[in-house]
Coordinates of C-alpha atoms in Angstrom, one line a residue:
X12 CA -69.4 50.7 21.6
X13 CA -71.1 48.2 19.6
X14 CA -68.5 48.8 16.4
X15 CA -65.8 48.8 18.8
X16 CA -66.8 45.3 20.2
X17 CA -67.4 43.8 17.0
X18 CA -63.8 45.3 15.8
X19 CA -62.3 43.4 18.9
X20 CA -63.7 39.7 18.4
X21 CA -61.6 37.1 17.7
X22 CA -62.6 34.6 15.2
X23 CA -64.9 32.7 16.6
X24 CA -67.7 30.4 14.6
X25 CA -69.9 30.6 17.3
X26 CA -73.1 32.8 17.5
X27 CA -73.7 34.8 20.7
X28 CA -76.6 36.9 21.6
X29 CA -78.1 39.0 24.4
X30 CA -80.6 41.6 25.0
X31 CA -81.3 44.6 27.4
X32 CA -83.9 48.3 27.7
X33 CA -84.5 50.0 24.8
X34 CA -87.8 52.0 26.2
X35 CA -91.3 52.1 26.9
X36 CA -94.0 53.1 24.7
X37 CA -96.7 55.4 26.4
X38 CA -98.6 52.5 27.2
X39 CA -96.3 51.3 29.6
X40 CA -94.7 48.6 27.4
X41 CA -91.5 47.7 27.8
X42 CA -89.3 47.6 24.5
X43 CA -86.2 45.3 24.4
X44 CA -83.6 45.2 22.0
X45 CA -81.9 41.5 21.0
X46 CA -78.2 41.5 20.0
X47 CA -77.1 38.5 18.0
X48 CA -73.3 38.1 16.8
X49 CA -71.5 35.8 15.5
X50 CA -67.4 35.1 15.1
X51 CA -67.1 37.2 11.5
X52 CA -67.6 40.5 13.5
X53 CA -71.3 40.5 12.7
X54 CA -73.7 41.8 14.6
X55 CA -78.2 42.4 14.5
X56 CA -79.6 44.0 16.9
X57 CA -83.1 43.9 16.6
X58 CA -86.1 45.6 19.1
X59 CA -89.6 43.9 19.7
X60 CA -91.0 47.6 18.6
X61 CA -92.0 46.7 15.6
X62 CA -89.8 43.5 14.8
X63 CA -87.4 46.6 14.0
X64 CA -83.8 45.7 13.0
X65 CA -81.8 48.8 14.6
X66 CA -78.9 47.9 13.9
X67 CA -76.6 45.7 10.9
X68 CA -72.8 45.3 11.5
X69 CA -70.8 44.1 9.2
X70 CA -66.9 44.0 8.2
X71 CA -65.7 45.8 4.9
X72 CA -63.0 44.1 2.7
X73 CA -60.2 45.5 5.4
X74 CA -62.5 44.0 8.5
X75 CA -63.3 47.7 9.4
X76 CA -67.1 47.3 11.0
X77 CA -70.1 49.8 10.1
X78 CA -73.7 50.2 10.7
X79 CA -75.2 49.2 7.3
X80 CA -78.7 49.9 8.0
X81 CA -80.4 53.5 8.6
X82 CA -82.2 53.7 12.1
X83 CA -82.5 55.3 15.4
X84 CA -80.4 55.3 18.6
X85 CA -83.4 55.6 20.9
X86 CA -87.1 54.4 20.7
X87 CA -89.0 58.0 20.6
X88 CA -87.8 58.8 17.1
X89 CA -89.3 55.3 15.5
X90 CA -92.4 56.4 17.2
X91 CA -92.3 59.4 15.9
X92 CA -90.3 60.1 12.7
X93 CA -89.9 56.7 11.2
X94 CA -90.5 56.2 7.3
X95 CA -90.6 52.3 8.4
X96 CA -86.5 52.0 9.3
X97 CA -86.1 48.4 9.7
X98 CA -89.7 47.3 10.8
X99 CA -91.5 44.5 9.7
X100 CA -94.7 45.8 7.4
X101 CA -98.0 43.9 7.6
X102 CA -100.7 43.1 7.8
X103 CA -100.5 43.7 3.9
X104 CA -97.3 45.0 2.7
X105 CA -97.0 47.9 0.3
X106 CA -100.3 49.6 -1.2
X107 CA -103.7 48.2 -1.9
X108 CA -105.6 50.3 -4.6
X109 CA -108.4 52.8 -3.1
X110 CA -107.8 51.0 0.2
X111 CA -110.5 48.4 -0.1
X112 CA -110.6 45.1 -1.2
X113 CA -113.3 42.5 -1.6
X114 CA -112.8 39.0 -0.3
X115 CA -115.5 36.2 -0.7
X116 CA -118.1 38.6 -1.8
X117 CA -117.6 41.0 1.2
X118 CA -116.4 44.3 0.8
X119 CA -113.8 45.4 3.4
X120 CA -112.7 49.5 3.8
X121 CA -109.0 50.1 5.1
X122 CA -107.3 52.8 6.3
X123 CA -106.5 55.3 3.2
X124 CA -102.8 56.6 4.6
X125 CA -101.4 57.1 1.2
X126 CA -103.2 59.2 -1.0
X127 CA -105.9 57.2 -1.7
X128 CA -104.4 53.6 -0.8
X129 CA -103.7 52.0 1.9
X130 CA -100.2 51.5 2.8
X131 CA -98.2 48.8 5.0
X132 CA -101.5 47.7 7.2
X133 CA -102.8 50.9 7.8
X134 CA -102.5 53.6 10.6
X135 CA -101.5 50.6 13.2
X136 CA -99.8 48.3 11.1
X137 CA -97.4 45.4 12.5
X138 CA -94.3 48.3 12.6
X139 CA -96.2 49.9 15.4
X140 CA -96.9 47.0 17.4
X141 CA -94.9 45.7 20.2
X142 CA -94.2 42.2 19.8
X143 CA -93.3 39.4 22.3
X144 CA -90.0 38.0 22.0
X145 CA -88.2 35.0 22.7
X146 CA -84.5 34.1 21.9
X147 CA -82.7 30.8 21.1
X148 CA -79.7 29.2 20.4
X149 CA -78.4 26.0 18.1
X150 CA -75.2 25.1 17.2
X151 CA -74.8 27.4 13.8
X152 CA -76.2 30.3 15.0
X153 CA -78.4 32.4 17.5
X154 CA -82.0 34.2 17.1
X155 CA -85.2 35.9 18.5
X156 CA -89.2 34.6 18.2
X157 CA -91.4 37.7 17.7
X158 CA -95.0 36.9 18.1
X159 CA -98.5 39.2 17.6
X160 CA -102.0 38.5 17.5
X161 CA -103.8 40.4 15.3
X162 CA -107.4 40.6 16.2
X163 CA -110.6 40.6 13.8
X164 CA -111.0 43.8 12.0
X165 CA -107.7 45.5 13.3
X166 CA -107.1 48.3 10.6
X167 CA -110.0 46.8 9.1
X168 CA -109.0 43.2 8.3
X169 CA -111.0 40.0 8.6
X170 CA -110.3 37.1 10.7
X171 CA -107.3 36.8 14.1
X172 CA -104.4 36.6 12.7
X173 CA -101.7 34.8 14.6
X174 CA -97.8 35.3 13.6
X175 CA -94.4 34.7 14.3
X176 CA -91.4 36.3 12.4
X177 CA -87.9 34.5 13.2
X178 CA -85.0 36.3 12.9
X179 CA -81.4 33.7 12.7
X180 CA -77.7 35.2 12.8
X181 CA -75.4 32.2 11.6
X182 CA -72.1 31.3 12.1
X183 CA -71.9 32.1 7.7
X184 CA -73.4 35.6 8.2
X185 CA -76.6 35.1 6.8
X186 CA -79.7 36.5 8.2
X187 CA -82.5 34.5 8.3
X188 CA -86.1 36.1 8.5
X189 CA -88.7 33.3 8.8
X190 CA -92.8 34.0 8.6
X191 CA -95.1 32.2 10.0
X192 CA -98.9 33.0 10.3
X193 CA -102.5 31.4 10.9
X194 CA -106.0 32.8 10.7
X195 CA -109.7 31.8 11.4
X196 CA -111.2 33.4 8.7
X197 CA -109.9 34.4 4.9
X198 CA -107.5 37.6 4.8
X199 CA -104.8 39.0 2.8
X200 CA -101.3 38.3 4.2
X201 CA -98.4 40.0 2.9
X202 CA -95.6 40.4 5.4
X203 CA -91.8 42.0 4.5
X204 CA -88.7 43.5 6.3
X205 CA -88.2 46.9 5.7
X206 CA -84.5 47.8 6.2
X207 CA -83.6 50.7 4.4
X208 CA -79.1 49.7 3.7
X209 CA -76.1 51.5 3.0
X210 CA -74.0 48.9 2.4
X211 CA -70.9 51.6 2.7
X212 CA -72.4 52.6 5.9
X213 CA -75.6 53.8 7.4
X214 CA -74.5 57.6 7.2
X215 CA -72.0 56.9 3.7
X216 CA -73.9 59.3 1.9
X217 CA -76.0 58.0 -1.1
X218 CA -77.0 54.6 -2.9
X219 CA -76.5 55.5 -6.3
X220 CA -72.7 54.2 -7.1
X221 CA -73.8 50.5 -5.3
X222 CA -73.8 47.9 -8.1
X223 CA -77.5 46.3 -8.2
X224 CA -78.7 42.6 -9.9
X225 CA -82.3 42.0 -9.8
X226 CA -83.2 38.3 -11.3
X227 CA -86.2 39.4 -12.9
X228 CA -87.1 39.5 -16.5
X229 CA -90.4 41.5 -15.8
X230 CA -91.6 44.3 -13.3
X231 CA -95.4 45.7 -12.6
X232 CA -96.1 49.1 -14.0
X233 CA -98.0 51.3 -11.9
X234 CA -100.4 54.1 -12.2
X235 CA -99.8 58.0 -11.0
X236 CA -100.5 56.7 -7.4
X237 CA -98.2 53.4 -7.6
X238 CA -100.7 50.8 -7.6
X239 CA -100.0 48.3 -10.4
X240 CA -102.1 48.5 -13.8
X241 CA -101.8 44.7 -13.8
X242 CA -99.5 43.9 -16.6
X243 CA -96.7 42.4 -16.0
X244 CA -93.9 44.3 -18.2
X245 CA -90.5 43.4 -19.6
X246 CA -87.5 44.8 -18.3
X247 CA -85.8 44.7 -21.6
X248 CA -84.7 48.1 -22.7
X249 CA -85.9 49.9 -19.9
X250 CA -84.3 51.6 -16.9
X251 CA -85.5 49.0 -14.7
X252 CA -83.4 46.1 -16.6
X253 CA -81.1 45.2 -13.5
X254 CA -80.4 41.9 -14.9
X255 CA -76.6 42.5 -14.9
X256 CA -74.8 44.7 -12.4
X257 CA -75.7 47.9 -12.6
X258 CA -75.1 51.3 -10.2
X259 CA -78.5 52.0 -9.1
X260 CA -77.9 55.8 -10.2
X261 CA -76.9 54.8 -14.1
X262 CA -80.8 55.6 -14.7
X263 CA -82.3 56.8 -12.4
X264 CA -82.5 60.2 -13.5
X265 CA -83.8 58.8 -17.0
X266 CA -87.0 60.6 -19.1
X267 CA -89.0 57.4 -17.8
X268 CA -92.7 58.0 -16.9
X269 CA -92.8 54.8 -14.4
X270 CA -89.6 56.6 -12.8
X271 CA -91.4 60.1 -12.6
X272 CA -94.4 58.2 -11.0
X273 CA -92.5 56.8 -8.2
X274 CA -89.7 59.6 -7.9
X275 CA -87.2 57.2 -8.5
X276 CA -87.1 53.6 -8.3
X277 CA -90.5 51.9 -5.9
X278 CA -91.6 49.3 -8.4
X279 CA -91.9 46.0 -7.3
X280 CA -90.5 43.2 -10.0
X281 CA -91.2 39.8 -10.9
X282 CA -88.6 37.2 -9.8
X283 CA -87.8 34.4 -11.8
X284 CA -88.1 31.5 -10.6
X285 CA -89.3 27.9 -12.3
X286 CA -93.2 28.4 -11.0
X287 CA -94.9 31.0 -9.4
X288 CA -96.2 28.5 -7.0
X289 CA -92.5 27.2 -5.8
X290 CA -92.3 27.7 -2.3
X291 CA -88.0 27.2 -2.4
X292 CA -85.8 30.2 -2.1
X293 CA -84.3 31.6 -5.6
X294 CA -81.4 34.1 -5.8
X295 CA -83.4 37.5 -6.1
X296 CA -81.3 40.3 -6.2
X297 CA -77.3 41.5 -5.7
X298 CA -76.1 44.7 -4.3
X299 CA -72.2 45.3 -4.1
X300 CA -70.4 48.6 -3.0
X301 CA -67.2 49.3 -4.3
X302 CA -66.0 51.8 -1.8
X303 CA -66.5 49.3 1.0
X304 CA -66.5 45.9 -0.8
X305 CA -69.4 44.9 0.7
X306 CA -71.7 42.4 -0.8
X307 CA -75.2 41.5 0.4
X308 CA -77.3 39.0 -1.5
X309 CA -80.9 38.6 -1.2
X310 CA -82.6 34.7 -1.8
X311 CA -86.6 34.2 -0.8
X312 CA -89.3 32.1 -1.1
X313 CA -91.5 35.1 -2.2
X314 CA -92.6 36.0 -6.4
X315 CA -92.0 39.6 -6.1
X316 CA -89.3 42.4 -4.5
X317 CA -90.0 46.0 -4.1
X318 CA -86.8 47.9 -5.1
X319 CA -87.2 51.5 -3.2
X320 CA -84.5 54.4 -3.7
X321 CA -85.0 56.1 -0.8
X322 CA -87.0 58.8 -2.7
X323 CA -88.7 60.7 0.5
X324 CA -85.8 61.4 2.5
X325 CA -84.9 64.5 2.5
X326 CA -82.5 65.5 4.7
X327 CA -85.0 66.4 7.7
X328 CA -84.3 63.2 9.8
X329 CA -81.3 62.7 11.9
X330 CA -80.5 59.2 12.8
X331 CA -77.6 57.4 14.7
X332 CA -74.9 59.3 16.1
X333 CA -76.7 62.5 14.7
X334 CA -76.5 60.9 10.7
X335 CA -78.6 63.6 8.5
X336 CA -80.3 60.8 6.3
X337 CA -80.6 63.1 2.7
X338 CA -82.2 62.2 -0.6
X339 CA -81.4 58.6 -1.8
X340 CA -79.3 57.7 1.8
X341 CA -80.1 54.3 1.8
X342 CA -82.0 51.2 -0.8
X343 CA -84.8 48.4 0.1
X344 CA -85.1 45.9 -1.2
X345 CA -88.7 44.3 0.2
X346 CA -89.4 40.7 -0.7
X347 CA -93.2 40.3 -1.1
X348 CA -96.4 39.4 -2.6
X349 CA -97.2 41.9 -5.5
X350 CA -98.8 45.1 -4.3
X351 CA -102.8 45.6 -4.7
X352 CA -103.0 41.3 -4.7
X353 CA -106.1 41.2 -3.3
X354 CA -107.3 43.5 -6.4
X355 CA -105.6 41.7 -9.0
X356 CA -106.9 38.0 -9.5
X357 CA -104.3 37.0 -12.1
X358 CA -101.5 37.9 -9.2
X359 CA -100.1 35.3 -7.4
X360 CA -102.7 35.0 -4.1
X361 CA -102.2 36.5 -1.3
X362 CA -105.2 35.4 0.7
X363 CA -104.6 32.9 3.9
X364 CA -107.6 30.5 4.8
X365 CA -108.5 28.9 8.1
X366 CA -106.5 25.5 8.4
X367 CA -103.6 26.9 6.0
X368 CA -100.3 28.1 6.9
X369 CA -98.6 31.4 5.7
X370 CA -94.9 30.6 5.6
X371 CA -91.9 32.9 4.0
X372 CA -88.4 32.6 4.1
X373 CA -86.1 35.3 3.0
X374 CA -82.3 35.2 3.7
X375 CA -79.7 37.8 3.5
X376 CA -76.4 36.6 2.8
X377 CA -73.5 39.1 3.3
X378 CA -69.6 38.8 1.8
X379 CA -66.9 41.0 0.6
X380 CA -64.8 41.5 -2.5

C-alpha cells in the first residue's frame, strides 16, 4: 500500500508525515510508527521501538518505488529476531574489547554479548528501548523527536544519559539523523543508525554487484574477535581500498586475513577529513546500483564508518512480505566513533563530560543515474 501511494504522488515539494499503531511491547507500551514523505515519491517510516527505520522508499531511475531497507512488517519479529534492522545502536556503538573499560581511574564491567566484548550497549542497548516521539514540520521538510533517558549504570554505564536522535525527510531527499545527548557524569557515547540497504530493493537479492566509495585512505585492523589492534592501516593495495568505485563483491572473497576475521567486510575505516577534531560533515562514502540506478550518498560529522556485508544472515529470517534475507542481502554503512574508544587513548574520544554536549550529524542523500 505504501509503494502503491508513493507510485501515485504527484510532484509535490512539500514534505508530509503521519503516524499510527505499530504494537505493544509486553510491558504494555505502545509502539508508533512515523511516516514522513516528501513530493519525489519518498518515503521513512520510522517506529519509536528502538528509533527503528522500517521502512526506506525510494524511486529507481524509471520512478518505479521499492523498499531499500531490510526490516519487519510487524513489531514481534524486531523483538525477537532482529540482527539490529534499522535501530539506533548505543549507548556505545559497535564492540568494546573484553567488555570493560576504565574511565577516570574507575573500572567499569559491561555486558559481554559478543564473544568476549561487548556489543551495541549491551543486552538492553538503545535498539530495545522504546522511545518518546514527537513530530514536526518546517517549510523543506517534515520529521520525528525521539527522546530516552538513560539512567546511571544501565548496562553498566556511568552517569544519566539524556538523548534526542532527530530524524528530517526534505523536500531534496535527504535524510537527516541528528544526535544530541547530555550527561551528569563522564561516559562513553557512541551513537549510529543501523539500516542494513539494498539499494535494488530490500528483497533484490545480494549487495555484491553495488558500486561502493569510501573516502578513507586508512581503516583499523582488528584482532580474531574484531576489536581494533590500534593501528591505523593504509588502504593502499588492500581489499579494503574503496577509494574509487568499486562492487563490494570484487574482493571480498580475497585470501585476506582481516576479511577471514570479520567473514567479509565489518571493519570500521578512517574518514578523511582536514582534522580529526572538525565537527562539519565530509562526504564519507558512495554506494550506486546499476540494476536500479539508485544512488545513496553518505556525509557526517563523525571520524569513522563501519562498512558491514551482511555476513550473518543466512537465510533463516523472513522479513517484509515474507523476503528470505540470505547471506550478504543487504550493506551498512554505520557512521561512528572507532570501535573499543574508550580502550584506545590515541582514538579520537569518545567520552561526554557533565556541562558538554554530544552532537552528530549524518545525512543520507539519495539520487539516481
Amino acid at each position: 500500500m505504501l509503494l502503491a501511494a508513493c507510485a501515485q504522488r504527484e510532484e509535490d515539494p512539500s514534505v508530509n508525515l503521519q503516524h499510527d499503531y505499530f504494537g505493544t511491547v509486553p510491558s504494555g507500551r505502545e509502539v508508533r510508527a512515523y511516516a514522513l514523505t516528501n513530493g519525489s515519491g519518498m518515503l521513512v517510516r520510522a517506529i519509536n521501538y528502538g528509533g527503528i527505520i522500517q521502512s526506506l522508499i525510494v524511486p529507481d531511475r524509471d520512478g518505479t518505488p521499492a523498499d531499500i531497507v531490510l526490516g519487519y512488517d510487524s513489531l514481534a519479529p524486531y523483538l525477537d529476531a532482529s540482527p539490529y534492522f534499522g535501530a539506533i545502536t548505543g549507548r556505545y556503538t559497535n564492540r568494546i574489547g573484553g567488555a570493560k573499560f576504565t574511565l577516570d581511574g574507575t573500572t567499569y564491567q559491561l555486558a559481554a554479548n559478543d564473544g568476549p566484548n561487548h556489543l551495541h550497549g549491551g543486552l538492553k542497548g538503545f535498539d530495545k528501548v522504546v522511545w518518546n516521539a514527537e513530530t514536526f514540520q518546517t517549510e523543506d521538510g517534515a520529521g520525528v523527536v525521539f527522546t530516552y533517558i538513560s539512567p546511571a549504570g544501565e548496562e553498566g554505564y556511568p552517569g544519566m544519559l539524556e538523548v534526542r536522535i532527530t530524524y528530517t525527510l526534505t523536500s531534496n531527499s535527504e535524510l537527516v539523523v541528528d544526535y544530541f545527548a547530555t550527561t551528569d557524569e563522564a561516559t562513553p557515547v557512541n551513537l549510529t543508525q543501523h539500516s542494513y540497504f539494498n539499494l535494488a530493493g530490500h528483497d533484490g537479492g545480494d549487495v555484491l554487484d553495488h558500486r561502493l566509495m569510501i573516502n578513507a585512505d586508512a581503516f583499523t585492523p582488528v584482532g580474531a574477535t574484531l576489536i581494533p589492534t590500534g593501528e591505523l592501516r593504509s588502504v593502499a593495495d588492500t581489499p579494503f581500498d574503496f577509494r574509487q568505485p568499486t562492487a563490494i563483491g570484487a574482493r571480498i572473497e580475497d585470501n585476506d586475513e582481516q576479511l577471514r576475521f570479520g567473514l567479509g567486510y565489518d571493519h570500521n575505516f578512517v574518514l578523511n577529513r582536514e582534522s580529526a577534531a572538525a565537527r562539519s560533515t565530509v562526504l564519507a562514502a558512495r554506494v550506486f546500483d546499476p540494476e536500479s540506478g539508485r544512488v545513496m550518498e553518505i556525509h557526517t560529522t563523525e571520524p569513522g564508518l563501519q562498512f558491514y556485508t551482511g555476513n550473518h544472515l543466512d537465510g533463516t529470517l523472513r522479513g517484509k512480505g515474507g523476503a528470505v534475507y540470505r547471506h550478504r542481502a543487504g550493506f551498512c554503512l554505520e557512521t561512528q566513533h572507532y570501535p573499543d574508544s574508550p580502550n584506545k587513548p590515541d582514538f579520537p574520544t569518545p567520552i561526554l563530560r557533565p556541562g558538554m554536549e554530544y552532537r552528530s550529524r549524518t545525512v543520507f542523500v539519495f539520487s539516481v543515474l
